[in-house]
């Protein structure tokens, strides 16, 4: 990281149910190569996660980065654009990213991917989300079917786009297969390339 070329926008990323943040490493690294600081809280990884707590952890991670950017003794000093915040996530984390954006109007960009309806409901929370949003689904997702995201998209109060990846699956958003994964008619490599292109294009606007 070259702080002299900053400050850099910050993005909190929420992981899926029982999914390690390492499954999103390549996508986070891609965004970092485009000048984004990506933070992925590894919390709420149990069989009974609190969706509200994961959303809160995403917000607190952004606040932590902002504080580090203002700390002259921190390696992040001067590198953090605290006023340029985003949230993203996959599956459970996608729903939690909507909860986070509902709670914090400082979030300016939101990218839920194959977002699950959470508790509290991310569908209901979307009605209070006014930031720019690009919602992404895989057309062949059998774990969180694309229809799940239709009411979320309809409820969003701010400028929004919906992207359907033809032939994409639920597990095509992660770096490797895990238990009970699905698959689509395109490869994981192909789907991740589309995901990264869509994320980068949206965040660079």
JSON list of C-alpha atoms in Angstrom, two decimals:
[
{"chain": "A", "resi": 1, "resn": "UNK", "atom": "CA", "xyz": [0.00, 0.00, 0.00]},
{"chain": "A", "resi": 2, "resn": "UNK", "atom": "CA", "xyz": [1.32, 3.41, -1.03]},
{"chain": "A", "resi": 3, "resn": "UNK", "atom": "CA", "xyz": [-0.34, 5.90, 1.32]},
{"chain": "A", "resi": 4, "resn": "UNK", "atom": "CA", "xyz": [1.06, 8.74, -0.74]},
{"chain": "A", "resi": 5, "resn": "UNK", "atom": "CA", "xyz": [-1.22, 7.75, -3.61]},
{"chain": "A", "resi": 6, "resn": "UNK", "atom": "CA", "xyz": [-4.30, 7.61, -1.38]},
{"chain": "A", "resi": 7, "resn": "UNK", "atom": "CA", "xyz": [-6.62, 8.12, 0.25]},
{"chain": "A", "resi": 8, "resn": "UNK", "atom": "CA", "xyz": [-8.41, 4.97, -0.87]},
{"chain": "A", "resi": 9, "resn": "UNK", "atom": "CA", "xyz": [-12.13, 4.10, -0.68]},
{"chain": "A", "resi": 10, "resn": "UNK", "atom": "CA", "xyz": [-13.08, 1.44, 1.87]},
{"chain": "A", "resi": 11, "resn": "UNK", "atom": "CA", "xyz": [-15.38, -1.55, 1.44]},
{"chain": "A", "resi": 12, "resn": "UNK", "atom": "CA", "xyz": [-16.71, -4.00, 4.04]},
{"chain": "A", "resi": 13, "resn": "UNK", "atom": "CA", "xyz": [-17.50, -7.49, 2.72]},
{"chain": "A", "resi": 14, "resn": "UNK", "atom": "CA", "xyz": [-19.86, -9.93, 4.45]},
{"chain": "A", "resi": 15, "resn": "UNK", "atom": "CA", "xyz": [-19.22, -13.67, 4.11]},
{"chain": "A", "resi": 16, "resn": "UNK", "atom": "CA", "xyz": [-21.78, -16.39, 3.49]},
{"chain": "A", "resi": 17, "resn": "UNK", "atom": "CA", "xyz": [-23.23, -18.84, 6.02]},
{"chain": "A", "resi": 18, "resn": "UNK", "atom": "CA", "xyz": [-20.50, -21.12, 7.44]},
{"chain": "A", "resi": 19, "resn": "UNK", "atom": "CA", "xyz": [-18.10, -19.67, 4.87]},
{"chain": "A", "resi": 20, "resn": "UNK", "atom": "CA", "xyz": [-14.58, -18.50, 5.62]},
{"chain": "A", "resi": 21, "resn": "UNK", "atom": "CA", "xyz": [-13.55, -15.08, 4.36]},
{"chain": "A", "resi": 22, "resn": "UNK", "atom": "CA", "xyz": [-10.68, -16.83, 2.56]},
{"chain": "A", "resi": 23, "resn": "UNK", "atom": "CA", "xyz": [-13.26, -17.98, -0.01]},
{"chain": "A", "resi": 24, "resn": "UNK", "atom": "CA", "xyz": [-13.45, -14.37, -1.19]},
{"chain": "A", "resi": 25, "resn": "UNK", "atom": "CA", "xyz": [-9.71, -13.70, -1.17]},
{"chain": "A", "resi": 26, "resn": "UNK", "atom": "CA", "xyz": [-9.26, -13.45, -4.92]},
{"chain": "A", "resi": 27, "resn": "UNK", "atom": "CA", "xyz": [-12.12, -11.00, -5.34]},
{"chain": "A", "resi": 28, "resn": "UNK", "atom": "CA", "xyz": [-10.85, -8.86, -2.45]},
{"chain": "A", "resi": 29, "resn": "UNK", "atom": "CA", "xyz": [-7.36, -8.91, -3.96]},
{"chain": "A", "resi": 30, "resn": "UNK", "atom": "CA", "xyz": [-8.77, -7.85, -7.32]},
{"chain": "A", "resi": 31, "resn": "UNK", "atom": "CA", "xyz": [-10.55, -4.87, -5.77]},
{"chain": "A", "resi": 32, "resn": "UNK", "atom": "CA", "xyz": [-7.40, -3.95, -3.85]},
{"chain": "A", "resi": 33, "resn": "UNK", "atom": "CA", "xyz": [-5.50, -3.87, -7.15]},
{"chain": "A", "resi": 34, "resn": "UNK", "atom": "CA", "xyz": [-7.95, -1.19, -8.27]},
{"chain": "A", "resi": 35, "resn": "UNK", "atom": "CA", "xyz": [-7.32, 0.98, -5.22]},
{"chain": "A", "resi": 36, "resn": "UNK", "atom": "CA", "xyz": [-9.93, -0.19, -2.72]},
{"chain": "A", "resi": 37, "resn": "UNK", "atom": "CA", "xyz": [-9.26, -1.17, 0.88]},
{"chain": "A", "resi": 38, "resn": "UNK", "atom": "CA", "xyz": [-11.39, -4.26, 1.49]},
{"chain": "A", "resi": 39, "resn": "UNK", "atom": "CA", "xyz": [-12.06, -5.53, 5.00]},
{"chain": "A", "resi": 40, "resn": "UNK", "atom": "CA", "xyz": [-13.77, -8.88, 5.61]},
{"chain": "A", "resi": 41, "resn": "UNK", "atom": "CA", "xyz": [-14.86, -9.46, 9.23]},
{"chain": "A", "resi": 42, "resn": "UNK", "atom": "CA", "xyz": [-14.68, -13.18, 10.10]},
{"chain": "A", "resi": 43, "resn": "UNK", "atom": "CA", "xyz": [-17.45, -13.18, 12.68]},
{"chain": "A", "resi": 44, "resn": "UNK", "atom": "CA", "xyz": [-20.81, -14.93, 13.05]},
{"chain": "A", "resi": 45, "resn": "UNK", "atom": "CA", "xyz": [-19.45, -18.15, 11.59]},
{"chain": "A", "resi": 46, "resn": "UNK", "atom": "CA", "xyz": [-21.47, -20.49, 13.78]},
{"chain": "A", "resi": 47, "resn": "UNK", "atom": "CA", "xyz": [-24.53, -22.61, 12.99]},
{"chain": "A", "resi": 48, "resn": "UNK", "atom": "CA", "xyz": [-26.66, -19.91, 14.63]},
{"chain": "A", "resi": 49, "resn": "UNK", "atom": "CA", "xyz": [-25.25, -16.61, 13.40]},
{"chain": "A", "resi": 50, "resn": "UNK", "atom": "CA", "xyz": [-26.69, -13.23, 14.28]},
{"chain": "A", "resi": 51, "resn": "UNK", "atom": "CA", "xyz": [-27.32, -11.36, 11.05]},
{"chain": "A", "resi": 52, "resn": "UNK", "atom": "CA", "xyz": [-27.71, -8.08, 12.91]},
{"chain": "A", "resi": 53, "resn": "UNK", "atom": "CA", "xyz": [-24.34, -8.65, 14.57]},
{"chain": "A", "resi": 54, "resn": "UNK", "atom": "CA", "xyz": [-22.59, -9.35, 11.26]},
{"chain": "A", "resi": 55, "resn": "UNK", "atom": "CA", "xyz": [-24.03, -6.15, 9.81]},
{"chain": "A", "resi": 56, "resn": "UNK", "atom": "CA", "xyz": [-22.83, -4.28, 12.91]},
{"chain": "A", "resi": 57, "resn": "UNK", "atom": "CA", "xyz": [-19.38, -5.86, 12.56]},
{"chain": "A", "resi": 58, "resn": "UNK", "atom": "CA", "xyz": [-19.20, -4.68, 8.95]},
{"chain": "A", "resi": 59, "resn": "UNK", "atom": "CA", "xyz": [-19.97, -1.14, 10.06]},
{"chain": "A", "resi": 60, "resn": "UNK", "atom": "CA", "xyz": [-17.52, -1.23, 12.95]},
{"chain": "A", "resi": 61, "resn": "UNK", "atom": "CA", "xyz": [-14.80, -2.52, 10.64]},
{"chain": "A", "resi": 62, "resn": "UNK", "atom": "CA", "xyz": [-15.28, 0.53, 8.42]},
{"chain": "A", "resi": 63, "resn": "UNK", "atom": "CA", "xyz": [-15.15, 2.80, 11.47]},
{"chain": "A", "resi": 64, "resn": "UNK", "atom": "CA", "xyz": [-11.95, 1.04, 12.57]},
{"chain": "A", "resi": 65, "resn": "UNK", "atom": "CA", "xyz": [-10.35, 1.70, 9.19]},
{"chain": "A", "resi": 66, "resn": "UNK", "atom": "CA", "xyz": [-11.41, 5.34, 9.34]},
{"chain": "A", "resi": 67, "resn": "UNK", "atom": "CA", "xyz": [-9.85, 5.71, 12.79]},
{"chain": "A", "resi": 68, "resn": "UNK", "atom": "CA", "xyz": [-6.64, 4.06, 11.60]},
{"chain": "A", "resi": 69, "resn": "UNK", "atom": "CA", "xyz": [-6.47, 6.49, 8.72]},
{"chain": "A", "resi": 70, "resn": "UNK", "atom": "CA", "xyz": [-6.53, 9.38, 11.19]},
{"chain": "A", "resi": 71, "resn": "UNK", "atom": "CA", "xyz": [-3.89, 7.86, 13.48]},
{"chain": "A", "resi": 72, "resn": "UNK", "atom": "CA", "xyz": [-0.44, 9.18, 12.65]},
{"chain": "A", "resi": 73, "resn": "UNK", "atom": "CA", "xyz": [1.12, 6.08, 14.22]},
{"chain": "A", "resi": 74, "resn": "UNK", "atom": "CA", "xyz": [-0.87, 3.66, 12.08]},
{"chain": "A", "resi": 75, "resn": "UNK", "atom": "CA", "xyz": [0.40, 2.12, 8.82]},
{"chain": "A", "resi": 76, "resn": "UNK", "atom": "CA", "xyz": [-2.95, 3.25, 7.38]},
{"chain": "A", "resi": 77, "resn": "UNK", "atom": "CA", "xyz": [-2.31, 6.92, 8.26]},
{"chain": "A", "resi": 78, "resn": "UNK", "atom": "CA", "xyz": [-3.50, 9.16, 5.46]},
{"chain": "A", "resi": 79, "resn": "UNK", "atom": "CA", "xyz": [-4.50, 6.20, 3.29]},
{"chain": "A", "resi": 80, "resn": "UNK", "atom": "CA", "xyz": [-8.20, 5.94, 4.16]},
{"chain": "A", "resi": 81, "resn": "UNK", "atom": "CA", "xyz": [-10.97, 7.89, 2.42]},
{"chain": "A", "resi": 82, "resn": "UNK", "atom": "CA", "xyz": [-13.43, 7.62, 5.30]},
{"chain": "A", "resi": 83, "resn": "UNK", "atom": "CA", "xyz": [-16.11, 9.50, 3.35]},
{"chain": "A", "resi": 84, "resn": "UNK", "atom": "CA", "xyz": [-16.07, 6.93, 0.53]},
{"chain": "A", "resi": 85, "resn": "UNK", "atom": "CA", "xyz": [-17.60, 3.82, 2.09]},
{"chain": "A", "resi": 86, "resn": "UNK", "atom": "CA", "xyz": [-19.13, 0.78, 0.49]},
{"chain": "A", "resi": 87, "resn": "UNK", "atom": "CA", "xyz": [-20.57, -2.56, 1.51]},
{"chain": "A", "resi": 88, "resn": "UNK", "atom": "CA", "xyz": [-20.85, -5.88, -0.30]},
{"chain": "A", "resi": 89, "resn": "UNK", "atom": "CA", "xyz": [-21.43, -9.47, 0.57]},
{"chain": "A", "resi": 90, "resn": "UNK", "atom": "CA", "xyz": [-22.48, -12.92, -0.57]},
{"chain": "A", "resi": 91, "resn": "UNK", "atom": "CA", "xyz": [-25.50, -14.96, 0.51]},
{"chain": "A", "resi": 92, "resn": "UNK", "atom": "CA", "xyz": [-25.96, -14.32, 4.24]},
{"chain": "A", "resi": 93, "resn": "UNK", "atom": "CA", "xyz": [-23.36, -11.57, 3.95]},
{"chain": "A", "resi": 94, "resn": "UNK", "atom": "CA", "xyz": [-25.21, -10.08, 1.00]},
{"chain": "A", "resi": 95, "resn": "UNK", "atom": "CA", "xyz": [-28.33, -9.75, 3.12]},
{"chain": "A", "resi": 96, "resn": "UNK", "atom": "CA", "xyz": [-26.25, -8.34, 5.96]},
{"chain": "A", "resi": 97, "resn": "UNK", "atom": "CA", "xyz": [-24.73, -5.76, 3.63]},
{"chain": "A", "resi": 98, "resn": "UNK", "atom": "CA", "xyz": [-28.25, -4.46, 3.03]},
{"chain": "A", "resi": 99, "resn": "UNK", "atom": "CA", "xyz": [-28.83, -4.30, 6.79]},
{"chain": "A", "resi": 100, "resn": "UNK", "atom": "CA", "xyz": [-25.57, -2.38, 7.15]},
{"chain": "A", "resi": 101, "resn": "UNK", "atom": "CA", "xyz": [-26.52, 0.12, 4.44]},
{"chain": "A", "resi": 102, "resn": "UNK", "atom": "CA", "xyz": [-29.91, 0.62, 6.08]},
{"chain": "A", "resi": 103, "resn": "UNK", "atom": "CA", "xyz": [-28.21, 1.53, 9.35]},
{"chain": "A", "resi": 104, "resn": "UNK", "atom": "CA", "xyz": [-25.43, 3.75, 8.05]},
{"chain": "A", "resi": 105, "resn": "UNK", "atom": "CA", "xyz": [-26.20, 6.46, 5.46]},
{"chain": "A", "resi": 106, "resn": "UNK", "atom": "CA", "xyz": [-22.47, 7.04, 5.06]},
{"chain": "A", "resi": 107, "resn": "UNK", "atom": "CA", "xyz": [-22.37, 3.94, 2.84]},
{"chain": "A", "resi": 108, "resn": "UNK", "atom": "CA", "xyz": [-22.42, 5.24, -0.70]},
{"chain": "A", "resi": 109, "resn": "UNK", "atom": "CA", "xyz": [-22.25, 2.02, -2.73]},
{"chain": "A", "resi": 110, "resn": "UNK", "atom": "CA", "xyz": [-23.77, -1.39, -2.09]},
{"chain": "A", "resi": 111, "resn": "UNK", "atom": "CA", "xyz": [-23.23, -4.72, -3.88]},
{"chain": "A", "resi": 112, "resn": "UNK", "atom": "CA", "xyz": [-25.28, -7.63, -2.49]},
{"chain": "A", "resi": 113, "resn": "UNK", "atom": "CA", "xyz": [-24.57, -10.92, -4.30]},
{"chain": "A", "resi": 114, "resn": "UNK", "atom": "CA", "xyz": [-27.04, -13.81, -4.17]},
{"chain": "A", "resi": 115, "resn": "UNK", "atom": "CA", "xyz": [-28.33, -12.07, -1.07]},
{"chain": "A", "resi": 116, "resn": "UNK", "atom": "CA", "xyz": [-30.31, -14.15, 1.41]},
{"chain": "A", "resi": 117, "resn": "UNK", "atom": "CA", "xyz": [-33.27, -12.72, 3.26]},
{"chain": "A", "resi": 118, "resn": "UNK", "atom": "CA", "xyz": [-31.95, -12.28, 6.77]},
{"chain": "A", "resi": 119, "resn": "UNK", "atom": "CA", "xyz": [-33.40, -11.79, 10.24]},
{"chain": "A", "resi": 120, "resn": "UNK", "atom": "CA", "xyz": [-34.15, -8.93, 10.55]},
{"chain": "A", "resi": 121, "resn": "UNK", "atom": "CA", "xyz": [-35.35, -8.98, 6.96]},
{"chain": "A", "resi": 122, "resn": "UNK", "atom": "CA", "xyz": [-33.04, -7.61, 4.30]},
{"chain": "A", "resi": 123, "resn": "UNK", "atom": "CA", "xyz": [-36.08, -7.40, 2.01]},
{"chain": "A", "resi": 124, "resn": "UNK", "atom": "CA", "xyz": [-37.75, -4.99, 4.43]},
{"chain": "A", "resi": 125, "resn": "UNK", "atom": "CA", "xyz": [-34.48, -3.14, 5.11]},
{"chain": "A", "resi": 126, "resn": "UNK", "atom": "CA", "xyz": [-34.01, -2.44, 1.40]},
{"chain": "A", "resi": 127, "resn": "UNK", "atom": "CA", "xyz": [-36.88, 0.04, 1.57]},
{"chain": "A", "resi": 128, "resn": "UNK", "atom": "CA", "xyz": [-34.67, 2.32, 3.68]},
{"chain": "A", "resi": 129, "resn": "UNK", "atom": "CA", "xyz": [-31.52, 1.95, 1.55]},
{"chain": "A", "resi": 130, "resn": "UNK", "atom": "CA", "xyz": [-30.93, 5.08, -0.51]},
{"chain": "A", "resi": 131, "resn": "UNK", "atom": "CA", "xyz": [-27.37, 4.56, -1.70]},
{"chain": "A", "resi": 132, "resn": "UNK", "atom": "CA", "xyz": [-26.46, 3.38, -5.20]},
{"chain": "A", "resi": 133, "resn": "UNK", "atom": "CA", "xyz": [-26.88, -0.40, -5.39]},
{"chain": "A", "resi": 134, "resn": "UNK", "atom": "CA", "xyz": [-25.90, -3.09, -7.89]},
{"chain": "A", "resi": 135, "resn": "UNK", "atom": "CA", "xyz": [-27.59, -6.33, -6.90]},
{"chain": "A", "resi": 136, "resn": "UNK", "atom": "CA", "xyz": [-26.12, -9.48, -8.48]},
{"chain": "A", "resi": 137, "resn": "UNK", "atom": "CA", "xyz": [-27.51, -13.00, -8.86]},
{"chain": "A", "resi": 138, "resn": "UNK", "atom": "CA", "xyz": [-26.62, -16.18, -10.68]},
{"chain": "A", "resi": 139, "resn": "UNK", "atom": "CA", "xyz": [-29.41, -17.29, -13.01]},
{"chain": "A", "resi": 140, "resn": "UNK", "atom": "CA", "xyz": [-28.98, -20.96, -12.00]},
{"chain": "A", "resi": 141, "resn": "UNK", "atom": "CA", "xyz": [-28.58, -20.43, -8.24]},
{"chain": "A", "resi": 142, "resn": "UNK", "atom": "CA", "xyz": [-30.32, -23.30, -6.44]},
{"chain": "A", "resi": 143, "resn": "UNK", "atom": "CA", "xyz": [-29.43, -22.19, -2.88]},
{"chain": "A", "resi": 144, "resn": "UNK", "atom": "CA", "xyz": [-30.72, -18.60, -2.96]},
{"chain": "A", "resi": 145, "resn": "UNK", "atom": "CA", "xyz": [-32.88, -18.63, -6.10]},
{"chain": "A", "resi": 146, "resn": "UNK", "atom": "CA", "xyz": [-32.86, -15.37, -8.09]},
{"chain": "A", "resi": 147, "resn": "UNK", "atom": "CA", "xyz": [-36.54, -14.84, -7.23]},
{"chain": "A", "resi": 148, "resn": "UNK", "atom": "CA", "xyz": [-35.44, -14.22, -3.62]},
{"chain": "A", "resi": 149, "resn": "UNK", "atom": "CA", "xyz": [-33.76, -11.00, -4.73]},
{"chain": "A", "resi": 150, "resn": "UNK", "atom": "CA", "xyz": [-36.71, -9.64, -6.72]},
{"chain": "A", "resi": 151, "resn": "UNK", "atom": "CA", "xyz": [-38.49, -8.05, -3.73]},
{"chain": "A", "resi": 152, "resn": "UNK", "atom": "CA", "xyz": [-35.17, -6.69, -2.42]},
{"chain": "A", "resi": 153, "resn": "UNK", "atom": "CA", "xyz": [-34.55, -4.95, -5.72]},
{"chain": "A", "resi": 154, "resn": "UNK", "atom": "CA", "xyz": [-38.12, -3.67, -5.90]},
{"chain": "A", "resi": 155, "resn": "UNK", "atom": "CA", "xyz": [-37.87, -2.20, -2.39]},
{"chain": "A", "resi": 156, "resn": "UNK", "atom": "CA", "xyz": [-34.57, -0.34, -2.83]},
{"chain": "A", "resi": 157, "resn": "UNK", "atom": "CA", "xyz": [-35.18, 3.38, -2.33]},
{"chain": "A", "resi": 158, "resn": "UNK", "atom": "CA", "xyz": [-32.11, 4.67, -4.15]},
{"chain": "A", "resi": 159, "resn": "UNK", "atom": "CA", "xyz": [-30.67, 4.26, -7.66]},
{"chain": "A", "resi": 160, "resn": "UNK", "atom": "CA", "xyz": [-30.37, 0.53, -8.31]},
{"chain": "A", "resi": 161, "resn": "UNK", "atom": "CA", "xyz": [-29.35, -1.98, -10.94]},
{"chain": "A", "resi": 162, "resn": "UNK", "atom": "CA", "xyz": [-29.97, -5.73, -11.04]},
{"chain": "A", "resi": 163, "resn": "UNK", "atom": "CA", "xyz": [-27.41, -7.97, -12.75]},
{"chain": "A", "resi": 164, "resn": "UNK", "atom": "CA", "xyz": [-28.18, -11.60, -13.56]},
{"chain": "A", "resi": 165, "resn": "UNK", "atom": "CA", "xyz": [-25.17, -13.72, -14.50]},
{"chain": "A", "resi": 166, "resn": "UNK", "atom": "CA", "xyz": [-26.43, -16.16, -17.11]},
{"chain": "A", "resi": 167, "resn": "UNK", "atom": "CA", "xyz": [-25.44, -19.68, -16.12]},
{"chain": "A", "resi": 168, "resn": "UNK", "atom": "CA", "xyz": [-24.12, -18.49, -12.77]},
{"chain": "A", "resi": 169, "resn": "UNK", "atom": "CA", "xyz": [-24.57, -20.42, -9.52]},
{"chain": "A", "resi": 170, "resn": "UNK", "atom": "CA", "xyz": [-24.58, -19.62, -5.83]},
{"chain": "A", "resi": 171, "resn": "UNK", "atom": "CA", "xyz": [-21.15, -21.12, -5.23]},
{"chain": "A", "resi": 172, "resn": "UNK", "atom": "CA", "xyz": [-19.76, -19.47, -8.35]},
{"chain": "A", "resi": 173, "resn": "UNK", "atom": "CA", "xyz": [-19.28, -16.36, -6.22]},
{"chain": "A", "resi": 174, "resn": "UNK", "atom": "CA", "xyz": [-16.63, -18.08, -4.06]},
{"chain": "A", "resi": 175, "resn": "UNK", "atom": "CA", "xyz": [-13.10, -19.28, -4.80]},
{"chain": "A", "resi": 176, "resn": "UNK", "atom": "CA", "xyz": [-13.66, -23.00, -4.09]},
{"chain": "A", "resi": 177, "resn": "UNK", "atom": "CA", "xyz": [-16.48, -25.46, -3.61]},
{"chain": "A", "resi": 178, "resn": "UNK", "atom": "CA", "xyz": [-17.73, -26.19, -0.09]},
{"chain": "A", "resi": 179, "resn": "UNK", "atom": "CA", "xyz": [-20.25, -28.69, 1.27]},
{"chain": "A", "resi": 180, "resn": "UNK", "atom": "CA", "xyz": [-23.66, -28.66, -0.41]},
{"chain": "A", "resi": 181, "resn": "UNK", "atom": "CA", "xyz": [-22.46, -26.37, -3.21]},
{"chain": "A", "resi": 182, "resn": "UNK", "atom": "CA", "xyz": [-24.36, -25.99, -6.44]},
{"chain": "A", "resi": 183, "resn": "UNK", "atom": "CA", "xyz": [-22.98, -25.35, -9.92]},
{"chain": "A", "resi": 184, "resn": "UNK", "atom": "CA", "xyz": [-24.11, -23.65, -13.11]},
{"chain": "A", "resi": 185, "resn": "UNK", "atom": "CA", "xyz": [-23.51, -23.97, -16.81]},
{"chain": "A", "resi": 186, "resn": "UNK", "atom": "CA", "xyz": [-20.53, -21.59, -16.68]},
{"chain": "A", "resi": 187, "resn": "UNK", "atom": "CA", "xyz": [-17.34, -22.30, -14.77]},
{"chain": "A", "resi": 188, "resn": "UNK", "atom": "CA", "xyz": [-16.37, -20.69, -11.48]},
{"chain": "A", "resi": 189, "resn": "UNK", "atom": "CA", "xyz": [-13.52, -18.92, -13.28]},
{"chain": "A", "resi": 190, "resn": "UNK", "atom": "CA", "xyz": [-15.95, -17.46, -15.80]},
{"chain": "A", "resi": 191, "resn": "UNK", "atom": "CA", "xyz": [-18.41, -16.36, -13.15]},
{"chain": "A", "resi": 192, "resn": "UNK", "atom": "CA", "xyz": [-15.78, -14.75, -10.95]},
{"chain": "A", "resi": 193, "resn": "UNK", "atom": "CA", "xyz": [-14.44, -12.81, -13.92]},
{"chain": "A", "resi": 194, "resn": "UNK", "atom": "CA", "xyz": [-17.93, -11.37, -14.47]},
{"chain": "A", "resi": 195, "resn": "UNK", "atom": "CA", "xyz": [-18.37, -10.65, -10.76]},
{"chain": "A", "resi": 196, "resn": "UNK", "atom": "CA", "xyz": [-15.11, -8.74, -10.59]},
{"chain": "A", "resi": 197, "resn": "UNK", "atom": "CA", "xyz": [-15.83, -6.78, -13.74]},
{"chain": "A", "resi": 198, "resn": "UNK", "atom": "CA", "xyz": [-19.28, -5.78, -12.50]},
{"chain": "A", "resi": 199, "resn": "UNK", "atom": "CA", "xyz": [-18.04, -4.86, -9.04]},
{"chain": "A", "resi": 200, "resn": "UNK", "atom": "CA", "xyz": [-15.11, -2.82, -10.29]},
{"chain": "A", "resi": 201, "resn": "UNK", "atom": "CA", "xyz": [-17.13, -0.97, -12.91]},
{"chain": "A", "resi": 202, "resn": "UNK", "atom": "CA", "xyz": [-19.79, -0.04, -10.38]},
{"chain": "A", "resi": 203, "resn": "UNK", "atom": "CA", "xyz": [-17.38, 1.06, -7.66]},
{"chain": "A", "resi": 204, "resn": "UNK", "atom": "CA", "xyz": [-15.34, 3.17, -10.08]},
{"chain": "A", "resi": 205, "resn": "UNK", "atom": "CA", "xyz": [-18.37, 5.24, -11.12]}
]
